[in-house]
Amino acid sequence: MHTPITTTICSTVMLLPSLTQAGQTRAVPEQYDSIQAAIAASSDGDRVLVGPGIWTGTIDTRNLAITIESSKGVSATILDADGSG
């Protein structure tokens, strides 16, 4: 009678720091005149930081995985699409 040999395979998962660089912050109006110009210069992972005020016009994120946020909080920055959706 043969005794079966049982093999156990262990897998170790190591969490390593990301080898890719974190996204860039693109400041409006300090670096870019408009939110759309900052988006056009962006890549996935970037952040568009918008200064206080009322910003008009539509915004097309170009399906990028970016963050658009106010530099001074939600009460200081308004994105107004002029009724265009």
JSON list of N, CA and C in Angstrom, two decimals:
[
{"chain": "A", "resi": 1, "resn": "MET", "atom": "N", "xyz": [0.84, -1.16, 0.00]},
{"chain": "A", "resi": 1, "resn": "MET", "atom": "CA", "xyz": [0.00, 0.00, 0.00]},
{"chain": "A", "resi": 1, "resn": "MET", "atom": "C", "xyz": [0.89, 1.24, 0.00]},
{"chain": "A", "resi": 2, "resn": "HIS", "atom": "N", "xyz": [0.60, 2.16, -0.88]},
{"chain": "A", "resi": 2, "resn": "HIS", "atom": "CA", "xyz": [1.37, 3.39, -0.98]},
{"chain": "A", "resi": 2, "resn": "HIS", "atom": "C", "xyz": [0.72, 4.50, -0.17]},
{"chain": "A", "resi": 3, "resn": "THR", "atom": "N", "xyz": [1.56, 5.27, 0.49]},
{"chain": "A", "resi": 3, "resn": "THR", "atom": "CA", "xyz": [1.07, 6.43, 1.23]},
{"chain": "A", "resi": 3, "resn": "THR", "atom": "C", "xyz": [1.18, 7.63, 0.31]},
{"chain": "A", "resi": 4, "resn": "PRO", "atom": "N", "xyz": [0.05, 8.35, 0.09]},
{"chain": "A", "resi": 4, "resn": "PRO", "atom": "CA", "xyz": [0.13, 9.51, -0.79]},
{"chain": "A", "resi": 4, "resn": "PRO", "atom": "C", "xyz": [0.99, 10.61, -0.17]},
{"chain": "A", "resi": 5, "resn": "ILE", "atom": "N", "xyz": [1.68, 11.29, -1.01]},
{"chain": "A", "resi": 5, "resn": "ILE", "atom": "CA", "xyz": [2.52, 12.41, -0.56]},
{"chain": "A", "resi": 5, "resn": "ILE", "atom": "C", "xyz": [1.70, 13.69, -0.75]},
{"chain": "A", "resi": 6, "resn": "THR", "atom": "N", "xyz": [1.55, 14.41, 0.32]},
{"chain": "A", "resi": 6, "resn": "THR", "atom": "CA", "xyz": [0.81, 15.66, 0.25]},
{"chain": "A", "resi": 6, "resn": "THR", "atom": "C", "xyz": [1.80, 16.81, 0.22]},
{"chain": "A", "resi": 7, "resn": "THR", "atom": "N", "xyz": [1.64, 17.66, -0.76]},
{"chain": "A", "resi": 7, "resn": "THR", "atom": "CA", "xyz": [2.51, 18.81, -0.89]},
{"chain": "A", "resi": 7, "resn": "THR", "atom": "C", "xyz": [1.69, 20.06, -0.59]},
{"chain": "A", "resi": 8, "resn": "THR", "atom": "N", "xyz": [2.22, 20.86, 0.28]},
{"chain": "A", "resi": 8, "resn": "THR", "atom": "CA", "xyz": [1.56, 22.12, 0.59]},
{"chain": "A", "resi": 8, "resn": "THR", "atom": "C", "xyz": [2.35, 23.24, -0.03]},
{"chain": "A", "resi": 9, "resn": "ILE", "atom": "N", "xyz": [1.66, 24.05, -0.80]},
{"chain": "A", "resi": 9, "resn": "ILE", "atom": "CA", "xyz": [2.31, 25.19, -1.42]},
{"chain": "A", "resi": 9, "resn": "ILE", "atom": "C", "xyz": [1.88, 26.42, -0.65]},
{"chain": "A", "resi": 10, "resn": "CYS", "atom": "N", "xyz": [2.84, 27.14, -0.14]},
{"chain": "A", "resi": 10, "resn": "CYS", "atom": "CA", "xyz": [2.55, 28.36, 0.61]},
{"chain": "A", "resi": 10, "resn": "CYS", "atom": "C", "xyz": [2.86, 29.55, -0.29]},
{"chain": "A", "resi": 11, "resn": "SER", "atom": "N", "xyz": [1.98, 30.49, -0.23]},
{"chain": "A", "resi": 11, "resn": "SER", "atom": "CA", "xyz": [2.17, 31.71, -1.00]},
{"chain": "A", "resi": 11, "resn": "SER", "atom": "C", "xyz": [2.30, 32.87, -0.04]},
{"chain": "A", "resi": 12, "resn": "THR", "atom": "N", "xyz": [3.31, 33.65, -0.24]},
{"chain": "A", "resi": 12, "resn": "THR", "atom": "CA", "xyz": [3.53, 34.82, 0.59]},
{"chain": "A", "resi": 12, "resn": "THR", "atom": "C", "xyz": [3.25, 36.06, -0.24]},
{"chain": "A", "resi": 13, "resn": "VAL", "atom": "N", "xyz": [2.42, 36.92, 0.30]},
{"chain": "A", "resi": 13, "resn": "VAL", "atom": "CA", "xyz": [2.10, 38.18, -0.36]},
{"chain": "A", "resi": 13, "resn": "VAL", "atom": "C", "xyz": [2.82, 39.28, 0.39]},
{"chain": "A", "resi": 14, "resn": "MET", "atom": "N", "xyz": [3.57, 40.05, -0.34]},
{"chain": "A", "resi": 14, "resn": "MET", "atom": "CA", "xyz": [4.29, 41.16, 0.29]},
{"chain": "A", "resi": 14, "resn": "MET", "atom": "C", "xyz": [3.68, 42.46, -0.22]},
{"chain": "A", "resi": 15, "resn": "LEU", "atom": "N", "xyz": [3.43, 43.36, 0.68]},
{"chain": "A", "resi": 15, "resn": "LEU", "atom": "CA", "xyz": [2.94, 44.66, 0.29]},
{"chain": "A", "resi": 15, "resn": "LEU", "atom": "C", "xyz": [4.13, 45.61, 0.19]},
{"chain": "A", "resi": 16, "resn": "LEU", "atom": "N", "xyz": [4.40, 46.02, -1.01]},
{"chain": "A", "resi": 16, "resn": "LEU", "atom": "CA", "xyz": [5.54, 46.90, -1.25]},
{"chain": "A", "resi": 16, "resn": "LEU", "atom": "C", "xyz": [5.03, 48.29, -1.62]},
{"chain": "A", "resi": 17, "resn": "PRO", "atom": "N", "xyz": [5.80, 49.30, -1.32]},
{"chain": "A", "resi": 17, "resn": "PRO", "atom": "CA", "xyz": [5.40, 50.64, -1.75]},
{"chain": "A", "resi": 17, "resn": "PRO", "atom": "C", "xyz": [5.28, 50.68, -3.26]},
{"chain": "A", "resi": 18, "resn": "SER", "atom": "N", "xyz": [4.38, 51.47, -3.74]},
{"chain": "A", "resi": 18, "resn": "SER", "atom": "CA", "xyz": [4.17, 51.59, -5.17]},
{"chain": "A", "resi": 18, "resn": "SER", "atom": "C", "xyz": [5.45, 52.07, -5.85]},
{"chain": "A", "resi": 19, "resn": "LEU", "atom": "N", "xyz": [5.75, 51.47, -6.98]},
{"chain": "A", "resi": 19, "resn": "LEU", "atom": "CA", "xyz": [6.94, 51.86, -7.72]},
{"chain": "A", "resi": 19, "resn": "LEU", "atom": "C", "xyz": [6.64, 53.02, -8.65]},
{"chain": "A", "resi": 20, "resn": "THR", "atom": "N", "xyz": [5.34, 53.32, -8.82]},
{"chain": "A", "resi": 20, "resn": "THR", "atom": "CA", "xyz": [4.99, 54.44, -9.68]},
{"chain": "A", "resi": 20, "resn": "THR", "atom": "C", "xyz": [4.89, 55.70, -8.84]},
{"chain": "A", "resi": 21, "resn": "GLN", "atom": "N", "xyz": [5.13, 56.80, -9.46]},
{"chain": "A", "resi": 21, "resn": "GLN", "atom": "CA", "xyz": [5.10, 58.08, -8.77]},
{"chain": "A", "resi": 21, "resn": "GLN", "atom": "C", "xyz": [3.65, 58.50, -8.56]},
{"chain": "A", "resi": 22, "resn": "ALA", "atom": "N", "xyz": [3.37, 59.13, -7.43]},
{"chain": "A", "resi": 22, "resn": "ALA", "atom": "CA", "xyz": [2.03, 59.63, -7.16]},
{"chain": "A", "resi": 22, "resn": "ALA", "atom": "C", "xyz": [1.69, 60.70, -8.19]},
{"chain": "A", "resi": 23, "resn": "GLY", "atom": "N", "xyz": [0.39, 60.88, -8.41]},
{"chain": "A", "resi": 23, "resn": "GLY", "atom": "CA", "xyz": [-0.07, 61.86, -9.38]},
{"chain": "A", "resi": 23, "resn": "GLY", "atom": "C", "xyz": [0.35, 63.28, -9.03]},
{"chain": "A", "resi": 24, "resn": "GLN", "atom": "N", "xyz": [0.30, 64.14, -10.00]},
{"chain": "A", "resi": 24, "resn": "GLN", "atom": "CA", "xyz": [0.68, 65.53, -9.82]},
{"chain": "A", "resi": 24, "resn": "GLN", "atom": "C", "xyz": [-0.53, 66.37, -9.43]},
{"chain": "A", "resi": 25, "resn": "THR", "atom": "N", "xyz": [-0.27, 67.46, -8.72]},
{"chain": "A", "resi": 25, "resn": "THR", "atom": "CA", "xyz": [-1.31, 68.43, -8.41]},
{"chain": "A", "resi": 25, "resn": "THR", "atom": "C", "xyz": [-1.20, 69.57, -9.41]},
{"chain": "A", "resi": 26, "resn": "ARG", "atom": "N", "xyz": [-2.33, 69.91, -10.02]},
{"chain": "A", "resi": 26, "resn": "ARG", "atom": "CA", "xyz": [-2.38, 70.97, -11.02]},
{"chain": "A", "resi": 26, "resn": "ARG", "atom": "C", "xyz": [-3.28, 72.07, -10.47]},
{"chain": "A", "resi": 27, "resn": "ALA", "atom": "N", "xyz": [-2.70, 73.23, -10.18]},
{"chain": "A", "resi": 27, "resn": "ALA", "atom": "CA", "xyz": [-3.41, 74.32, -9.50]},
{"chain": "A", "resi": 27, "resn": "ALA", "atom": "C", "xyz": [-4.01, 75.32, -10.48]},
{"chain": "A", "resi": 28, "resn": "VAL", "atom": "N", "xyz": [-5.30, 75.62, -10.24]},
{"chain": "A", "resi": 28, "resn": "VAL", "atom": "CA", "xyz": [-6.03, 76.62, -11.01]},
{"chain": "A", "resi": 28, "resn": "VAL", "atom": "C", "xyz": [-6.37, 77.75, -10.05]},
{"chain": "A", "resi": 29, "resn": "PRO", "atom": "N", "xyz": [-6.06, 78.98, -10.25]},
{"chain": "A", "resi": 29, "resn": "PRO", "atom": "CA", "xyz": [-5.46, 79.59, -11.44]},
{"chain": "A", "resi": 29, "resn": "PRO", "atom": "C", "xyz": [-3.95, 79.77, -11.37]},
{"chain": "A", "resi": 30, "resn": "GLU", "atom": "N", "xyz": [-3.28, 79.28, -10.37]},
{"chain": "A", "resi": 30, "resn": "GLU", "atom": "CA", "xyz": [-1.84, 79.52, -10.22]},
{"chain": "A", "resi": 30, "resn": "GLU", "atom": "C", "xyz": [-1.02, 78.95, -11.39]},
{"chain": "A", "resi": 31, "resn": "GLN", "atom": "N", "xyz": [-1.36, 77.75, -11.85]},
{"chain": "A", "resi": 31, "resn": "GLN", "atom": "CA", "xyz": [-0.61, 77.14, -12.95]},
{"chain": "A", "resi": 31, "resn": "GLN", "atom": "C", "xyz": [-1.38, 77.14, -14.26]},
{"chain": "A", "resi": 32, "resn": "TYR", "atom": "N", "xyz": [-2.69, 77.06, -14.18]},
{"chain": "A", "resi": 32, "resn": "TYR", "atom": "CA", "xyz": [-3.55, 76.96, -15.37]},
{"chain": "A", "resi": 32, "resn": "TYR", "atom": "C", "xyz": [-4.65, 78.00, -15.27]},
{"chain": "A", "resi": 33, "resn": "ASP", "atom": "N", "xyz": [-5.00, 78.60, -16.41]},
{"chain": "A", "resi": 33, "resn": "ASP", "atom": "CA", "xyz": [-6.03, 79.65, -16.44]},
{"chain": "A", "resi": 33, "resn": "ASP", "atom": "C", "xyz": [-7.44, 79.11, -16.24]},
{"chain": "A", "resi": 34, "resn": "SER", "atom": "N", "xyz": [-7.65, 77.83, -16.57]},
{"chain": "A", "resi": 34, "resn": "SER", "atom": "CA", "xyz": [-8.98, 77.25, -16.46]},
{"chain": "A", "resi": 34, "resn": "SER", "atom": "C", "xyz": [-8.90, 75.82, -15.94]},
{"chain": "A", "resi": 35, "resn": "ILE", "atom": "N", "xyz": [-10.03, 75.36, -15.44]},
{"chain": "A", "resi": 35, "resn": "ILE", "atom": "CA", "xyz": [-10.10, 73.97, -14.97]},
{"chain": "A", "resi": 35, "resn": "ILE", "atom": "C", "xyz": [-9.87, 73.03, -16.14]},
{"chain": "A", "resi": 36, "resn": "GLN", "atom": "N", "xyz": [-10.48, 73.34, -17.30]},
{"chain": "A", "resi": 36, "resn": "GLN", "atom": "CA", "xyz": [-10.33, 72.48, -18.46]},
{"chain": "A", "resi": 36, "resn": "GLN", "atom": "C", "xyz": [-8.89, 72.40, -18.94]},
{"chain": "A", "resi": 37, "resn": "ALA", "atom": "N", "xyz": [-8.15, 73.50, -18.86]},
{"chain": "A", "resi": 37, "resn": "ALA", "atom": "CA", "xyz": [-6.73, 73.47, -19.24]},
{"chain": "A", "resi": 37, "resn": "ALA", "atom": "C", "xyz": [-5.93, 72.56, -18.30]},
{"chain": "A", "resi": 38, "resn": "ALA", "atom": "N", "xyz": [-6.26, 72.60, -17.02]},
{"chain": "A", "resi": 38, "resn": "ALA", "atom": "CA", "xyz": [-5.58, 71.72, -16.06]},
{"chain": "A", "resi": 38, "resn": "ALA", "atom": "C", "xyz": [-5.92, 70.26, -16.33]},
{"chain": "A", "resi": 39, "resn": "ILE", "atom": "N", "xyz": [-7.18, 69.99, -16.67]},
{"chain": "A", "resi": 39, "resn": "ILE", "atom": "CA", "xyz": [-7.59, 68.62, -17.00]},
{"chain": "A", "resi": 39, "resn": "ILE", "atom": "C", "xyz": [-6.86, 68.14, -18.24]},
{"chain": "A", "resi": 40, "resn": "ALA", "atom": "N", "xyz": [-6.75, 69.01, -19.26]},
{"chain": "A", "resi": 40, "resn": "ALA", "atom": "CA", "xyz": [-6.08, 68.63, -20.51]},
{"chain": "A", "resi": 40, "resn": "ALA", "atom": "C", "xyz": [-4.63, 68.24, -20.27]},
{"chain": "A", "resi": 41, "resn": "ALA", "atom": "N", "xyz": [-4.00, 68.82, -19.25]},
{"chain": "A", "resi": 41, "resn": "ALA", "atom": "CA", "xyz": [-2.60, 68.51, -18.93]},
{"chain": "A", "resi": 41, "resn": "ALA", "atom": "C", "xyz": [-2.48, 67.32, -17.98]},
{"chain": "A", "resi": 42, "resn": "SER", "atom": "N", "xyz": [-3.60, 66.80, -17.51]},
{"chain": "A", "resi": 42, "resn": "SER", "atom": "CA", "xyz": [-3.59, 65.76, -16.48]},
{"chain": "A", "resi": 42, "resn": "SER", "atom": "C", "xyz": [-3.49, 64.35, -17.04]},
{"chain": "A", "resi": 43, "resn": "SER", "atom": "N", "xyz": [-3.09, 63.45, -16.16]},
{"chain": "A", "resi": 43, "resn": "SER", "atom": "CA", "xyz": [-3.06, 62.01, -16.41]},
{"chain": "A", "resi": 43, "resn": "SER", "atom": "C", "xyz": [-3.78, 61.33, -15.26]},
{"chain": "A", "resi": 44, "resn": "ASP", "atom": "N", "xyz": [-4.11, 60.06, -15.43]},
{"chain": "A", "resi": 44, "resn": "ASP", "atom": "CA", "xyz": [-4.74, 59.31, -14.35]},
{"chain": "A", "resi": 44, "resn": "ASP", "atom": "C", "xyz": [-3.95, 59.47, -13.05]},
{"chain": "A", "resi": 45, "resn": "GLY", "atom": "N", "xyz": [-4.67, 59.70, -11.95]},
{"chain": "A", "resi": 45, "resn": "GLY", "atom": "CA", "xyz": [-4.04, 59.84, -10.65]},
{"chain": "A", "resi": 45, "resn": "GLY", "atom": "C", "xyz": [-3.73, 61.27, -10.26]},
{"chain": "A", "resi": 46, "resn": "ASP", "atom": "N", "xyz": [-3.87, 62.20, -11.19]},
{"chain": "A", "resi": 46, "resn": "ASP", "atom": "CA", "xyz": [-3.58, 63.61, -10.89]},
{"chain": "A", "resi": 46, "resn": "ASP", "atom": "C", "xyz": [-4.72, 64.24, -10.09]},
{"chain": "A", "resi": 47, "resn": "ARG", "atom": "N", "xyz": [-4.43, 65.40, -9.52]},
{"chain": "A", "resi": 47, "resn": "ARG", "atom": "CA", "xyz": [-5.41, 66.18, -8.77]},
{"chain": "A", "resi": 47, "resn": "ARG", "atom": "C", "xyz": [-5.43, 67.59, -9.33]},
{"chain": "A", "resi": 48, "resn": "VAL", "atom": "N", "xyz": [-6.64, 68.07, -9.63]},
{"chain": "A", "resi": 48, "resn": "VAL", "atom": "CA", "xyz": [-6.82, 69.46, -10.08]},
{"chain": "A", "resi": 48, "resn": "VAL", "atom": "C", "xyz": [-7.35, 70.22, -8.88]},
{"chain": "A", "resi": 49, "resn": "LEU", "atom": "N", "xyz": [-6.56, 71.14, -8.40]},
{"chain": "A", "resi": 49, "resn": "LEU", "atom": "CA", "xyz": [-6.88, 71.92, -7.21]},
{"chain": "A", "resi": 49, "resn": "LEU", "atom": "C", "xyz": [-7.35, 73.29, -7.66]},
{"chain": "A", "resi": 50, "resn": "VAL", "atom": "N", "xyz": [-8.66, 73.59, -7.42]},
{"chain": "A", "resi": 50, "resn": "VAL", "atom": "CA", "xyz": [-9.28, 74.79, -7.94]},
{"chain": "A", "resi": 50, "resn": "VAL", "atom": "C", "xyz": [-9.40, 75.84, -6.84]},
{"chain": "A", "resi": 51, "resn": "GLY", "atom": "N", "xyz": [-8.97, 77.05, -7.15]},
{"chain": "A", "resi": 51, "resn": "GLY", "atom": "CA", "xyz": [-9.03, 78.15, -6.20]},
{"chain": "A", "resi": 51, "resn": "GLY", "atom": "C", "xyz": [-10.45, 78.64, -5.98]},
{"chain": "A", "resi": 52, "resn": "PRO", "atom": "N", "xyz": [-10.65, 79.48, -4.97]},
{"chain": "A", "resi": 52, "resn": "PRO", "atom": "CA", "xyz": [-11.98, 79.98, -4.65]},
{"chain": "A", "resi": 52, "resn": "PRO", "atom": "C", "xyz": [-12.56, 80.84, -5.78]},
{"chain": "A", "resi": 53, "resn": "GLY", "atom": "N", "xyz": [-13.87, 80.88, -5.82]},
{"chain": "A", "resi": 53, "resn": "GLY", "atom": "CA", "xyz": [-14.56, 81.70, -6.80]},
{"chain": "A", "resi": 53, "resn": "GLY", "atom": "C", "xyz": [-15.63, 80.91, -7.51]},
{"chain": "A", "resi": 54, "resn": "ILE", "atom": "N", "xyz": [-16.24, 81.55, -8.50]},
{"chain": "A", "resi": 54, "resn": "ILE", "atom": "CA", "xyz": [-17.25, 80.91, -9.34]},
{"chain": "A", "resi": 54, "resn": "ILE", "atom": "C", "xyz": [-16.60, 80.64, -10.69]},
{"chain": "A", "resi": 55, "resn": "TRP", "atom": "N", "xyz": [-16.54, 79.39, -11.05]},
{"chain": "A", "resi": 55, "resn": "TRP", "atom": "CA", "xyz": [-15.91, 78.96, -12.29]},
{"chain": "A", "resi": 55, "resn": "TRP", "atom": "C", "xyz": [-17.02, 78.53, -13.25]},
{"chain": "A", "resi": 56, "resn": "THR", "atom": "N", "xyz": [-17.08, 79.15, -14.42]},
{"chain": "A", "resi": 56, "resn": "THR", "atom": "CA", "xyz": [-18.15, 78.86, -15.37]},
{"chain": "A", "resi": 56, "resn": "THR", "atom": "C", "xyz": [-17.65, 77.96, -16.49]},
{"chain": "A", "resi": 57, "resn": "GLY", "atom": "N", "xyz": [-18.61, 77.39, -17.21]},
{"chain": "A", "resi": 57, "resn": "GLY", "atom": "CA", "xyz": [-18.29, 76.51, -18.33]},
{"chain": "A", "resi": 57, "resn": "GLY", "atom": "C", "xyz": [-18.42, 75.05, -17.95]},
{"chain": "A", "resi": 58, "resn": "THR", "atom": "N", "xyz": [-18.51, 74.23, -18.96]},
{"chain": "A", "resi": 58, "resn": "THR", "atom": "CA", "xyz": [-18.62, 72.79, -18.73]},
{"chain": "A", "resi": 58, "resn": "THR", "atom": "C", "xyz": [-17.24, 72.20, -18.48]},
{"chain": "A", "resi": 59, "resn": "ILE", "atom": "N", "xyz": [-17.24, 71.03, -17.88]},
{"chain": "A", "resi": 59, "resn": "ILE", "atom": "CA", "xyz": [-15.99, 70.34, -17.57]},
{"chain": "A", "resi": 59, "resn": "ILE", "atom": "C", "xyz": [-16.06, 68.95, -18.16]},
{"chain": "A", "resi": 60, "resn": "ASP", "atom": "N", "xyz": [-15.07, 68.59, -18.94]},
{"chain": "A", "resi": 60, "resn": "ASP", "atom": "CA", "xyz": [-14.96, 67.26, -19.53]},
{"chain": "A", "resi": 60, "resn": "ASP", "atom": "C", "xyz": [-13.71, 66.62, -18.95]},
{"chain": "A", "resi": 61, "resn": "THR", "atom": "N", "xyz": [-13.91, 65.60, -18.12]},
{"chain": "A", "resi": 61, "resn": "THR", "atom": "CA", "xyz": [-12.77, 64.94, -17.48]},
{"chain": "A", "resi": 61, "resn": "THR", "atom": "C", "xyz": [-12.02, 63.99, -18.42]},
{"chain": "A", "resi": 62, "resn": "ARG", "atom": "N", "xyz": [-12.51, 63.86, -19.64]},
{"chain": "A", "resi": 62, "resn": "ARG", "atom": "CA", "xyz": [-11.85, 63.01, -20.65]},
{"chain": "A", "resi": 62, "resn": "ARG", "atom": "C", "xyz": [-11.69, 61.57, -20.14]},
{"chain": "A", "resi": 63, "resn": "ASN", "atom": "N", "xyz": [-12.59, 61.15, -19.26]},
{"chain": "A", "resi": 63, "resn": "ASN", "atom": "CA", "xyz": [-12.57, 59.80, -18.68]},
{"chain": "A", "resi": 63, "resn": "ASN", "atom": "C", "xyz": [-11.28, 59.48, -17.93]},
{"chain": "A", "resi": 64, "resn": "LEU", "atom": "N", "xyz": [-10.63, 60.52, -17.43]},
{"chain": "A", "resi": 64, "resn": "LEU", "atom": "CA", "xyz": [-9.42, 60.32, -16.63]},
{"chain": "A", "resi": 64, "resn": "LEU", "atom": "C", "xyz": [-9.81, 60.02, -15.19]},
{"chain": "A", "resi": 65, "resn": "ALA", "atom": "N", "xyz": [-9.02, 59.24, -14.52]},
{"chain": "A", "resi": 65, "resn": "ALA", "atom": "CA", "xyz": [-9.21, 58.97, -13.09]},
{"chain": "A", "resi": 65, "resn": "ALA", "atom": "C", "xyz": [-8.48, 60.05, -12.31]},
{"chain": "A", "resi": 66, "resn": "ILE", "atom": "N", "xyz": [-9.11, 61.23, -12.23]},
{"chain": "A", "resi": 66, "resn": "ILE", "atom": "CA", "xyz": [-8.50, 62.37, -11.55]},
{"chain": "A", "resi": 66, "resn": "ILE", "atom": "C", "xyz": [-9.44, 62.85, -10.45]},
{"chain": "A", "resi": 67, "resn": "THR", "atom": "N", "xyz": [-8.91, 63.69, -9.58]},
{"chain": "A", "resi": 67, "resn": "THR", "atom": "CA", "xyz": [-9.70, 64.32, -8.53]},
{"chain": "A", "resi": 67, "resn": "THR", "atom": "C", "xyz": [-9.73, 65.81, -8.80]},
{"chain": "A", "resi": 68, "resn": "ILE", "atom": "N", "xyz": [-10.93, 66.39, -8.74]},
{"chain": "A", "resi": 68, "resn": "ILE", "atom": "CA", "xyz": [-11.07, 67.85, -8.86]},
{"chain": "A", "resi": 68, "resn": "ILE", "atom": "C", "xyz": [-11.60, 68.32, -7.52]},
{"chain": "A", "resi": 69, "resn": "GLU", "atom": "N", "xyz": [-10.87, 69.22, -6.87]},
{"chain": "A", "resi": 69, "resn": "GLU", "atom": "CA", "xyz": [-11.29, 69.68, -5.56]},
{"chain": "A", "resi": 69, "resn": "GLU", "atom": "C", "xyz": [-10.93, 71.14, -5.34]},
{"chain": "A", "resi": 70, "resn": "SER", "atom": "N", "xyz": [-11.62, 71.73, -4.37]},
{"chain": "A", "resi": 70, "resn": "SER", "atom": "CA", "xyz": [-11.40, 73.13, -4.03]},
{"chain": "A", "resi": 70, "resn": "SER", "atom": "C", "xyz": [-10.19, 73.26, -3.10]},
{"chain": "A", "resi": 71, "resn": "SER", "atom": "N", "xyz": [-9.43, 74.31, -3.31]},
{"chain": "A", "resi": 71, "resn": "SER", "atom": "CA", "xyz": [-8.29, 74.55, -2.44]},
{"chain": "A", "resi": 71, "resn": "SER", "atom": "C", "xyz": [-8.71, 75.13, -1.09]},
{"chain": "A", "resi": 72, "resn": "LYS", "atom": "N", "xyz": [-9.91, 75.69, -1.02]},
{"chain": "A", "resi": 72, "resn": "LYS", "atom": "CA", "xyz": [-10.38, 76.33, 0.21]},
{"chain": "A", "resi": 72, "resn": "LYS", "atom": "C", "xyz": [-11.68, 75.74, 0.75]},
{"chain": "A", "resi": 73, "resn": "GLY", "atom": "N", "xyz": [-12.09, 74.59, 0.24]},
{"chain": "A", "resi": 73, "resn": "GLY", "atom": "CA", "xyz": [-13.31, 73.95, 0.73]},
{"chain": "A", "resi": 73, "resn": "GLY", "atom": "C", "xyz": [-14.51, 74.18, -0.18]},
{"chain": "A", "resi": 74, "resn": "VAL", "atom": "N", "xyz": [-15.53, 73.34, -0.02]},
{"chain": "A", "resi": 74, "resn": "VAL", "atom": "CA", "xyz": [-16.67, 73.36, -0.92]},
{"chain": "A", "resi": 74, "resn": "VAL", "atom": "C", "xyz": [-17.46, 74.67, -0.89]},
{"chain": "A", "resi": 75, "resn": "SER", "atom": "N", "xyz": [-17.46, 75.37, 0.21]},
{"chain": "A", "resi": 75, "resn": "SER", "atom": "CA", "xyz": [-18.23, 76.61, 0.28]},
{"chain": "A", "resi": 75, "resn": "SER", "atom": "C", "xyz": [-17.52, 77.78, -0.44]},
{"chain": "A", "resi": 76, "resn": "ALA", "atom": "N", "xyz": [-16.25, 77.63, -0.77]},
{"chain": "A", "resi": 76, "resn": "ALA", "atom": "CA", "xyz": [-15.49, 78.72, -1.37]},
{"chain": "A", "resi": 76, "resn": "ALA", "atom": "C", "xyz": [-15.41, 78.62, -2.90]},
{"chain": "A", "resi": 77, "resn": "THR", "atom": "N", "xyz": [-15.74, 77.45, -3.45]},
{"chain": "A", "resi": 77, "resn": "THR", "atom": "CA", "xyz": [-15.57, 77.24, -4.88]},
{"chain": "A", "resi": 77, "resn": "THR", "atom": "C", "xyz": [-16.86, 76.71, -5.48]},
{"chain": "A", "resi": 78, "resn": "ILE", "atom": "N", "xyz": [-17.34, 77.36, -6.54]},
{"chain": "A", "resi": 78, "resn": "ILE", "atom": "CA", "xyz": [-18.56, 76.94, -7.22]},
{"chain": "A", "resi": 78, "resn": "ILE", "atom": "C", "xyz": [-18.22, 76.65, -8.68]},
{"chain": "A", "resi": 79, "resn": "LEU", "atom": "N", "xyz": [-18.63, 75.48, -9.14]},
{"chain": "A", "resi": 79, "resn": "LEU", "atom": "CA", "xyz": [-18.49, 75.13, -10.56]},
{"chain": "A", "resi": 79, "resn": "LEU", "atom": "C", "xyz": [-19.86, 75.34, -11.18]},
{"chain": "A", "resi": 80, "resn": "ASP", "atom": "N", "xyz": [-19.99, 76.34, -12.03]},
{"chain": "A", "resi": 80, "resn": "ASP", "atom": "CA", "xyz": [-21.26, 76.71, -12.63]},
{"chain": "A", "resi": 80, "resn": "ASP", "atom": "C", "xyz": [-21.20, 76.44, -14.12]},
{"chain": "A", "resi": 81, "resn": "ALA", "atom": "N", "xyz": [-22.00, 75.49, -14.59]},
{"chain": "A", "resi": 81, "resn": "ALA", "atom": "CA", "xyz": [-21.97, 75.10, -16.00]},
{"chain": "A", "resi": 81, "resn": "ALA", "atom": "C", "xyz": [-22.87, 75.98, -16.87]},
{"chain": "A", "resi": 82, "resn": "ASP", "atom": "N", "xyz": [-23.28, 77.13, -16.36]},
{"chain": "A", "resi": 82, "resn": "ASP", "atom": "CA", "xyz": [-24.12, 78.06, -17.13]},
{"chain": "A", "resi": 82, "resn": "ASP", "atom": "C", "xyz": [-25.37, 77.40, -17.70]},
{"chain": "A", "resi": 83, "resn": "GLY", "atom": "N", "xyz": [-25.95, 76.48, -16.94]},
{"chain": "A", "resi": 83, "resn": "GLY", "atom": "CA", "xyz": [-27.16, 75.81, -17.36]},
{"chain": "A", "resi": 83, "resn": "GLY", "atom": "C", "xyz": [-26.95, 74.78, -18.46]},
{"chain": "A", "resi": 84, "resn": "SER", "atom": "N", "xyz": [-25.73, 74.43, -18.76]},
{"chain": "A", "resi": 84, "resn": "SER", "atom": "CA", "xyz": [-25.46, 73.48, -19.85]},
{"chain": "A", "resi": 84, "resn": "SER", "atom": "C", "xyz": [-25.31, 72.04, -19.39]},
{"chain": "A", "resi": 85, "resn": "GLY", "atom": "N", "xyz": [-25.63, 71.79, -18.12]},
{"chain": "A", "resi": 85, "resn": "GLY", "atom": "CA", "xyz": [-25.62, 70.41, -17.63]},
{"chain": "A", "resi": 85, "resn": "GLY", "atom": "C", "xyz": [-24.42, 70.04, -16.85]}
]
